[in-house]
Amino acid sequence: MSDQQAPLLNAVDLKKYYPVKQGIFKPDAEVKALDGVSFTLERGKTLAVVGESGCGKSTLGRLLTMIEVPTGGTLDFQGKDLLMRDPESDKLRRQKIQIVFQNPYGSLNPRKKIGQILEEPLEINSDLNKAERKARALEMMAKVGLKTEHYDRYPHMFSGGQRQRIAIARGLMLNPEVVVADEPVSALDVSVQAQVLNLMMDLQQELGLSYVFISHDLSVVEHIADEVMVMYLGRCVEKGTAEALFNDPQHPYTQALLSATPRLDPEHRRERIKLTGELPSPLNPPKGCAFNARCRHAIDKCAHEQPALKTYSDRQIACFVVEEQG
Ligand SMILES: Nc1ncnc2c1ncn2[C@@H]1O[C@H](COP(=O)(O)OP(=O)(O)O)[C@@H](O)[C@H]1O
Ligand SMILES: [Mg+2]
């Protein structure tokens, strides 16, 4: 099935286990950074992936862009298996899926001018000549709100917001269909965050892009997300439309995350739930539901069994308390 009907991206049970050395007398252990995550991404839509630091978001981003190979699971782009190592899959991966990172300081080479940074992907992956590459770079700079005279400047001469615009422009140089944005605005001031988010939404409209938008901060994704996947210790605990999750969060973890984000609309302002303790180590995950020790609704069962992700009318949730309430 490789046609327009297939979802743009389809991930099934993606896993990434990292081997870790534990010293000379202990056997090597495994970190289950990502432990069975599934989703589909439709054309022109945004899937937000949220959760505290350490829950596996960046690991997922690296698998989607094939910076790393999954330990298990499948990943298709319009019905084409991306995990196959053949020229067609390689080309799809390189061109159709791009990643934009949080840190525009670290990800832009300080010794290269903006023009060079933008043209680099074209040198490797296109047949365009020098003049055509420059024209394309200038065109993309205009799209992201940079000026022509910025072409010959170095990254350090720009503000954080401008650097993030450069990083976005670079990600778009090969006309990707999917952009994985890993905390694209997390390093920016709140006022600048909104500008970059608006730019990303405009570009999505104009270019028909699909986003996997990764953020530890739920408030950032409210306006950009169509779907939200909430992750906890390498697994999805709740997934549904942004509307469903923001207006009526069901998993106790989603509720706690959302209660910590500022809400302007008084109707949706809710009781503040304090999330105590820390994310447990994926090297030594708790028995039962990974969230049980921090959950204010936990029942006996939660400490012993791991809840499966179940489908309800408008979403999926992995929680025994929700299950019992029906
Ligand atoms: N290369 C690696 N080797 C071992 N552990 C890793 C590696 N990369 C990530 N991890 C671990 O996997 C978990 C998830 O990390 P990450 O995907 O970066 O989470 P997030 O982006 O949500 O903060 C963390 O516990 C992290 O320490
Ligand atoms: Mg991360």
CSV table of C-alpha atoms and ligand atoms in Angstrom, one decimal:
chain,number,residue,atom,x,y,z
A,1,MET,CA,0.0,0.0,0.0
A,2,SER,CA,1.9,3.0,-1.3
A,3,ASP,CA,-0.6,5.6,-2.2
A,4,GLN,CA,-2.2,8.9,-1.2
A,5,GLN,CA,-4.6,7.1,1.1
A,6,ALA,CA,-1.9,5.8,3.5
A,7,PRO,CA,-1.0,8.1,6.4
A,8,LEU,CA,2.1,10.1,5.8
A,9,LEU,CA,3.9,8.5,8.7
A,10,ASN,CA,2.8,5.3,10.4
A,11,ALA,CA,4.8,4.1,13.5
A,12,VAL,CA,3.9,0.8,15.1
A,13,ASP,CA,5.3,-0.3,18.5
A,14,LEU,CA,8.6,1.6,18.1
A,15,LYS,CA,11.2,0.7,20.6
A,16,LYS,CA,14.7,1.9,21.4
A,17,TYR,CA,16.7,0.1,24.1
A,18,TYR,CA,20.2,1.3,24.9
A,19,PRO,CA,22.8,-1.0,26.4
A,20,VAL,CA,24.5,0.5,29.3
A,21,LYS,CA,27.7,-0.6,31.1
A,22,GLN,CA,27.2,-1.1,34.9
A,23,GLY,CA,30.8,-1.6,36.0
A,24,ILE,CA,33.0,-4.6,35.8
A,25,PHE,CA,31.2,-6.9,38.2
A,26,LYS,CA,27.6,-6.2,37.0
A,27,PRO,CA,26.1,-7.4,33.8
A,28,ASP,CA,25.3,-4.8,31.2
A,29,ALA,CA,21.8,-3.4,31.6
A,30,GLU,CA,19.3,-2.0,29.2
A,31,VAL,CA,17.7,1.5,29.2
A,32,LYS,CA,14.2,1.2,27.6
A,33,ALA,CA,14.2,4.8,26.4
A,34,LEU,CA,11.3,4.1,24.1
A,35,ASP,CA,9.1,1.1,24.9
A,36,GLY,CA,6.5,0.5,22.3
A,37,VAL,CA,5.0,3.7,20.8
A,38,SER,CA,2.6,3.8,17.9
A,39,PHE,CA,1.0,6.7,16.0
A,40,THR,CA,0.0,7.9,12.6
A,41,LEU,CA,0.6,11.4,11.2
A,42,GLU,CA,-1.7,12.7,8.5
A,43,ARG,CA,-0.7,15.2,5.9
A,44,GLY,CA,-0.7,18.8,7.0
A,45,LYS,CA,-1.3,17.9,10.6
A,46,THR,CA,0.7,18.3,13.8
A,47,LEU,CA,1.3,15.6,16.4
A,48,ALA,CA,2.6,17.0,19.6
A,49,VAL,CA,4.7,14.7,21.8
A,50,VAL,CA,4.8,15.9,25.4
A,51,GLY,CA,6.1,14.7,28.7
A,52,GLU,CA,8.8,15.5,31.3
A,53,SER,CA,12.5,15.5,30.4
A,54,GLY,CA,13.8,12.0,30.2
A,55,CYS,CA,10.5,10.3,29.0
A,56,GLY,CA,11.9,9.4,25.6
A,57,LYS,CA,10.8,12.3,23.3
A,58,SER,CA,14.1,13.0,21.7
A,59,THR,CA,14.8,9.3,21.3
A,60,LEU,CA,11.5,9.1,19.3
A,61,GLY,CA,12.6,12.1,17.2
A,62,ARG,CA,15.9,10.4,16.4
A,63,LEU,CA,14.1,7.2,15.3
A,64,LEU,CA,11.7,9.1,13.0
A,65,THR,CA,14.6,10.8,11.3
A,66,MET,CA,16.7,7.7,11.2
A,67,ILE,CA,19.5,9.2,13.1
A,68,GLU,CA,19.2,6.0,15.0
A,69,VAL,CA,17.7,2.6,14.1
A,70,PRO,CA,14.9,1.3,16.4
A,71,THR,CA,15.3,-1.8,18.5
A,72,GLY,CA,11.9,-2.9,17.4
A,73,GLY,CA,8.7,-1.8,15.6
A,74,THR,CA,7.9,-0.5,12.1
A,75,LEU,CA,7.9,2.9,10.5
A,76,ASP,CA,6.3,3.6,7.1
A,77,PHE,CA,6.2,6.8,5.0
A,78,GLN,CA,3.1,6.7,2.8
A,79,GLY,CA,3.1,2.9,3.0
A,80,LYS,CA,6.8,2.6,2.2
A,81,ASP,CA,8.9,0.8,4.9
A,82,LEU,CA,11.5,3.3,6.1
A,83,LEU,CA,13.5,0.7,7.9
A,84,MET,CA,14.5,-1.0,4.7
A,85,ARG,CA,18.0,-0.2,3.7
A,86,ASP,CA,17.5,0.4,0.0
A,87,PRO,CA,18.2,3.4,-2.2
A,88,GLU,CA,14.5,4.4,-2.3
A,89,SER,CA,14.1,4.3,1.5
A,90,ASP,CA,17.4,6.2,1.9
A,91,LYS,CA,16.2,8.9,-0.4
A,92,LEU,CA,12.8,9.2,1.3
A,93,ARG,CA,14.5,9.5,4.7
A,94,ARG,CA,17.0,12.1,3.6
A,95,GLN,CA,14.6,14.3,1.8
A,96,LYS,CA,11.1,13.9,3.1
A,97,ILE,CA,11.7,13.9,6.8
A,98,GLN,CA,13.8,16.6,8.5
A,99,ILE,CA,14.6,17.4,12.1
A,100,VAL,CA,14.9,20.9,13.7
A,101,PHE,CA,16.6,20.9,17.1
A,102,GLN,CA,16.1,23.0,20.2
A,103,ASN,CA,19.5,24.5,20.4
A,104,PRO,CA,20.1,26.8,17.5
A,105,TYR,CA,23.5,27.7,19.1
A,106,GLY,CA,24.8,24.1,19.0
A,107,SER,CA,23.3,23.0,15.7
A,108,LEU,CA,24.5,25.9,13.5
A,109,ASN,CA,28.2,25.7,12.6
A,110,PRO,CA,29.7,29.0,14.0
A,111,ARG,CA,32.3,29.2,11.2
A,112,LYS,CA,29.9,29.1,8.4
A,113,LYS,CA,27.8,32.0,7.0
A,114,ILE,CA,24.1,31.6,6.8
A,115,GLY,CA,24.1,31.2,3.1
A,116,GLN,CA,26.5,28.3,3.3
A,117,ILE,CA,24.6,26.7,6.1
A,118,LEU,CA,21.4,26.8,4.1
A,119,GLU,CA,23.0,25.6,0.8
A,120,GLU,CA,24.8,22.7,2.3
A,121,PRO,CA,21.9,20.2,2.1
A,122,LEU,CA,21.4,21.1,-1.5
A,123,GLU,CA,25.1,20.5,-2.4
A,124,ILE,CA,24.7,16.9,-1.1
A,125,ASN,CA,21.2,16.1,-2.1
A,126,SER,CA,20.3,18.1,-5.2
A,127,ASP,CA,21.6,18.8,-8.8
A,128,LEU,CA,21.2,22.5,-8.4
A,129,ASN,CA,24.1,24.7,-9.5
A,130,LYS,CA,25.7,27.4,-7.4
A,131,ALA,CA,23.4,30.2,-8.6
A,132,GLU,CA,20.3,28.1,-8.2
A,133,ARG,CA,21.3,27.1,-4.7
A,134,LYS,CA,21.8,30.7,-3.7
A,135,ALA,CA,18.4,31.6,-5.2
A,136,ARG,CA,16.8,28.9,-3.2
A,137,ALA,CA,18.5,29.9,0.0
A,138,LEU,CA,17.4,33.5,-0.4
A,139,GLU,CA,13.9,32.4,-1.2
A,140,MET,CA,13.8,30.3,2.0
A,141,MET,CA,15.3,33.1,4.1
A,142,ALA,CA,12.5,35.4,3.0
A,143,LYS,CA,9.9,32.7,3.9
A,144,VAL,CA,11.2,32.6,7.5
A,145,GLY,CA,11.5,36.3,7.9
A,146,LEU,CA,15.2,36.9,7.3
A,147,LYS,CA,16.6,39.6,5.2
A,148,THR,CA,18.8,39.3,2.0
A,149,GLU,CA,21.7,41.0,3.8
A,150,HIS,CA,21.7,38.2,6.4
A,151,TYR,CA,23.1,35.8,3.7
A,152,ASP,CA,26.7,36.7,4.5
A,153,ARG,CA,26.5,36.8,8.2
A,154,TYR,CA,27.6,34.3,10.8
A,155,PRO,CA,25.3,32.6,13.4
A,156,HIS,CA,26.7,34.6,16.4
A,157,MET,CA,25.4,37.8,14.8
A,158,PHE,CA,21.8,36.7,15.3
A,159,SER,CA,19.4,36.7,18.2
A,160,GLY,CA,18.1,33.4,19.6
A,161,GLY,CA,14.8,33.7,17.7
A,162,GLN,CA,16.6,34.5,14.4
A,163,ARG,CA,18.9,31.5,14.9
A,164,GLN,CA,15.8,29.3,15.3
A,165,ARG,CA,14.5,30.8,12.1
A,166,ILE,CA,17.7,29.9,10.3
A,167,ALA,CA,17.5,26.3,11.8
A,168,ILE,CA,14.0,26.0,10.5
A,169,ALA,CA,15.0,27.4,7.0
A,170,ARG,CA,17.8,24.8,6.8
A,171,GLY,CA,15.3,22.0,7.7
A,172,LEU,CA,13.1,23.1,4.8
A,173,MET,CA,15.7,23.4,2.1
A,174,LEU,CA,15.1,19.9,0.7
A,175,ASN,CA,11.3,20.4,0.6
A,176,PRO,CA,10.5,17.8,3.3
A,177,GLU,CA,7.0,16.7,4.0
A,178,VAL,CA,7.5,15.9,7.6
A,179,VAL,CA,9.4,18.1,10.1
A,180,VAL,CA,10.3,16.7,13.4
A,181,ALA,CA,10.8,19.7,15.7
A,182,ASP,CA,12.5,18.8,19.0
A,183,GLU,CA,11.8,21.5,21.5
A,184,PRO,CA,12.0,24.1,18.8
A,185,VAL,CA,11.1,27.1,21.0
A,186,SER,CA,12.3,25.8,24.5
A,187,ALA,CA,15.5,27.9,24.5
A,188,LEU,CA,13.6,31.1,23.6
A,189,ASP,CA,12.0,33.9,25.7
A,190,VAL,CA,8.2,33.5,25.9
A,191,SER,CA,7.6,36.5,23.7
A,192,VAL,CA,9.9,35.1,21.0
A,193,GLN,CA,8.4,31.6,21.4
A,194,ALA,CA,5.0,32.9,20.1
A,195,GLN,CA,6.7,34.5,17.0
A,196,VAL,CA,8.5,31.3,16.1
A,197,LEU,CA,5.3,29.2,16.7
A,198,ASN,CA,3.3,31.5,14.5
A,199,LEU,CA,6.0,31.2,11.8
A,200,MET,CA,5.9,27.4,12.0
A,201,MET,CA,2.1,27.5,11.7
A,202,ASP,CA,2.3,29.8,8.6
A,203,LEU,CA,4.9,27.6,7.0
A,204,GLN,CA,2.8,24.6,7.6
A,205,GLN,CA,-0.2,26.2,5.8
A,206,GLU,CA,1.9,27.5,3.0
A,207,LEU,CA,4.0,24.4,2.3
A,208,GLY,CA,1.5,21.7,3.5
A,209,LEU,CA,4.0,20.4,6.1
A,210,SER,CA,3.3,17.8,8.7
A,211,TYR,CA,4.9,18.2,12.1
A,212,VAL,CA,6.0,16.0,14.9
A,213,PHE,CA,6.3,18.7,17.6
A,214,ILE,CA,8.2,17.7,20.7
A,215,SER,CA,7.9,19.7,23.9
A,216,HIS,CA,8.2,19.2,27.6
A,217,ASP,CA,5.9,22.2,28.0
A,218,LEU,CA,2.2,21.5,27.3
A,219,SER,CA,1.3,25.2,27.0
A,220,VAL,CA,3.5,25.6,24.0
A,221,VAL,CA,1.6,23.0,21.9
A,222,GLU,CA,-1.9,24.0,22.6
A,223,HIS,CA,-2.4,26.1,19.5
A,224,ILE,CA,-0.2,24.2,17.1
A,225,ALA,CA,-1.2,20.6,17.9
A,226,ASP,CA,-4.0,18.6,16.2
A,227,GLU,CA,-3.2,15.5,18.2
A,228,VAL,CA,-1.3,15.2,21.4
A,229,MET,CA,0.6,12.1,22.6
A,230,VAL,CA,1.5,12.3,26.3
A,231,MET,CA,4.5,10.1,27.2
A,232,TYR,CA,5.7,8.8,30.5
A,233,LEU,CA,8.9,6.7,30.8
A,234,GLY,CA,9.1,5.6,27.2
A,235,ARG,CA,5.4,4.9,26.8
A,236,CYS,CA,2.3,6.7,25.6
A,237,VAL,CA,-0.1,7.2,28.5
A,238,GLU,CA,-2.8,9.2,26.7
A,239,LYS,CA,-3.3,10.2,23.1
A,240,GLY,CA,-6.1,12.1,21.5
A,241,THR,CA,-7.1,15.3,19.8
A,242,ALA,CA,-5.7,18.5,21.3
A,243,GLU,CA,-9.2,19.6,22.0
A,244,ALA,CA,-10.0,16.5,24.0
A,245,LEU,CA,-6.8,16.5,26.0
A,246,PHE,CA,-6.8,20.2,26.8
A,247,ASN,CA,-10.4,20.4,27.7
A,248,ASP,CA,-10.8,17.1,29.4
A,249,PRO,CA,-7.5,15.4,30.4
A,250,GLN,CA,-8.2,11.8,31.6
A,251,HIS,CA,-4.9,10.3,32.6
A,252,PRO,CA,-3.8,11.5,36.1
A,253,TYR,CA,-0.4,12.4,34.5
A,254,THR,CA,-1.9,14.5,31.8
A,255,GLN,CA,-4.1,16.2,34.4
A,256,ALA,CA,-1.0,17.0,36.5
A,257,LEU,CA,1.0,18.3,33.5
A,258,LEU,CA,-1.9,20.4,32.3
A,259,SER,CA,-2.6,21.8,35.8
A,260,ALA,CA,0.9,23.1,35.8
A,261,THR,CA,0.5,25.1,32.6
A,262,PRO,CA,-1.0,28.6,32.8
A,263,ARG,CA,-4.5,28.9,31.3
A,264,LEU,CA,-5.9,32.2,30.3
A,265,ASP,CA,-9.4,31.0,29.8
A,266,PRO,CA,-11.1,30.9,33.2
A,267,GLU,CA,-13.5,28.2,32.1
A,268,HIS,CA,-10.6,25.9,31.6
A,269,ARG,CA,-8.6,27.0,34.6
A,270,ARG,CA,-8.3,24.0,36.9
A,271,GLU,CA,-7.1,22.9,40.3
A,272,ARG,CA,-3.4,22.8,40.6
A,273,ILE,CA,-2.1,19.3,41.0
A,274,LYS,CA,1.4,19.1,42.4
A,275,LEU,CA,3.5,16.5,40.8
A,276,THR,CA,5.8,15.2,43.5
A,277,GLY,CA,8.9,13.1,43.1
A,278,GLU,CA,10.8,12.6,39.9
A,279,LEU,CA,10.5,10.6,36.8
A,280,PRO,CA,11.8,7.2,37.7
A,281,SER,CA,14.9,5.8,36.0
A,282,PRO,CA,14.1,3.8,32.8
A,283,LEU,CA,17.2,1.7,33.9
A,284,ASN,CA,15.2,0.5,36.9
A,285,PRO,CA,11.5,1.1,36.1
A,286,PRO,CA,9.0,0.7,38.9
A,287,LYS,CA,6.8,-2.4,39.0
A,288,GLY,CA,3.2,-1.9,37.7
A,289,CYS,CA,2.2,1.4,36.2
A,290,ALA,CA,5.4,3.6,35.9
A,291,PHE,CA,3.4,6.5,37.2
A,292,ASN,CA,1.9,4.8,40.3
A,293,ALA,CA,4.2,6.2,43.0
A,294,ARG,CA,3.4,9.8,41.9
A,295,CYS,CA,-0.3,9.2,41.2
A,296,ARG,CA,-3.0,10.6,43.5
A,297,HIS,CA,-5.6,8.1,42.2
A,298,ALA,CA,-3.5,5.0,42.3
A,299,ILE,CA,-5.2,1.8,43.4
A,300,ASP,CA,-3.7,-1.5,44.5
A,301,LYS,CA,-3.5,-3.0,41.0
A,302,CYS,CA,-1.4,0.0,39.8
A,303,ALA,CA,1.6,-1.1,41.8
A,304,HIS,CA,1.6,-4.7,40.4
A,305,GLU,CA,0.4,-4.6,36.8
A,306,GLN,CA,1.2,-2.4,33.8
A,307,PRO,CA,-1.9,-0.9,32.2
A,308,ALA,CA,-2.2,-1.3,28.5
A,309,LEU,CA,-3.1,1.5,26.2
A,310,LYS,CA,-6.9,1.1,25.6
A,311,THR,CA,-9.1,2.8,23.1
A,312,TYR,CA,-12.0,4.9,24.4
A,313,SER,CA,-14.6,6.9,22.4
A,314,ASP,CA,-12.4,9.9,21.6
A,315,ARG,CA,-8.9,8.8,22.6
A,316,GLN,CA,-6.5,6.2,24.0
A,317,ILE,CA,-5.5,5.9,27.7
A,318,ALA,CA,-3.3,3.5,29.7
A,319,CYS,CA,-4.7,3.7,33.2
A,320,PHE,CA,-6.5,1.2,35.5
A,321,VAL,CA,-8.4,3.9,37.3
A,322,VAL,CA,-9.9,5.2,34.1
A,323,GLU,CA,-10.6,1.6,33.1
A,324,GLU,CA,-12.6,0.9,36.2
A,325,GLN,CA,-14.6,4.1,35.9
A,326,GLY,CA,-15.4,3.0,32.3
B,1,LIG,N1,22.5,7.0,23.9
B,1,LIG,C1,21.9,6.7,25.0
B,1,LIG,N2,22.4,5.8,25.9
B,1,LIG,C2,21.8,5.5,27.0
B,1,LIG,N3,20.7,6.1,27.5
B,1,LIG,C3,20.1,7.0,26.7
B,1,LIG,C4,20.7,7.4,25.5
B,1,LIG,N4,19.9,8.4,24.9
B,1,LIG,C5,18.9,8.6,25.8
B,1,LIG,N5,19.0,7.8,26.9
B,1,LIG,C6,18.1,7.7,28.0
B,1,LIG,O1,16.8,7.5,27.5
B,1,LIG,C7,15.9,8.2,28.3
B,1,LIG,C8,15.1,9.1,27.4
B,1,LIG,O2,15.9,10.1,26.9
B,1,LIG,P1,15.4,11.2,25.9
B,1,LIG,O3,14.8,10.6,24.7
B,1,LIG,O4,16.5,12.2,25.7
B,1,LIG,O5,14.2,11.9,26.7
B,1,LIG,P2,13.5,13.4,26.5
B,1,LIG,O6,13.9,13.9,25.2
B,1,LIG,O7,12.1,13.1,26.7
B,1,LIG,O8,14.1,14.3,27.6
B,1,LIG,C9,16.6,8.9,29.4
B,1,LIG,O9,16.6,8.2,30.5
B,1,LIG,C10,18.0,9.0,28.8
B,1,LIG,O10,19.0,9.1,29.8
B,2,MG,MG,14.7,15.8,24.6
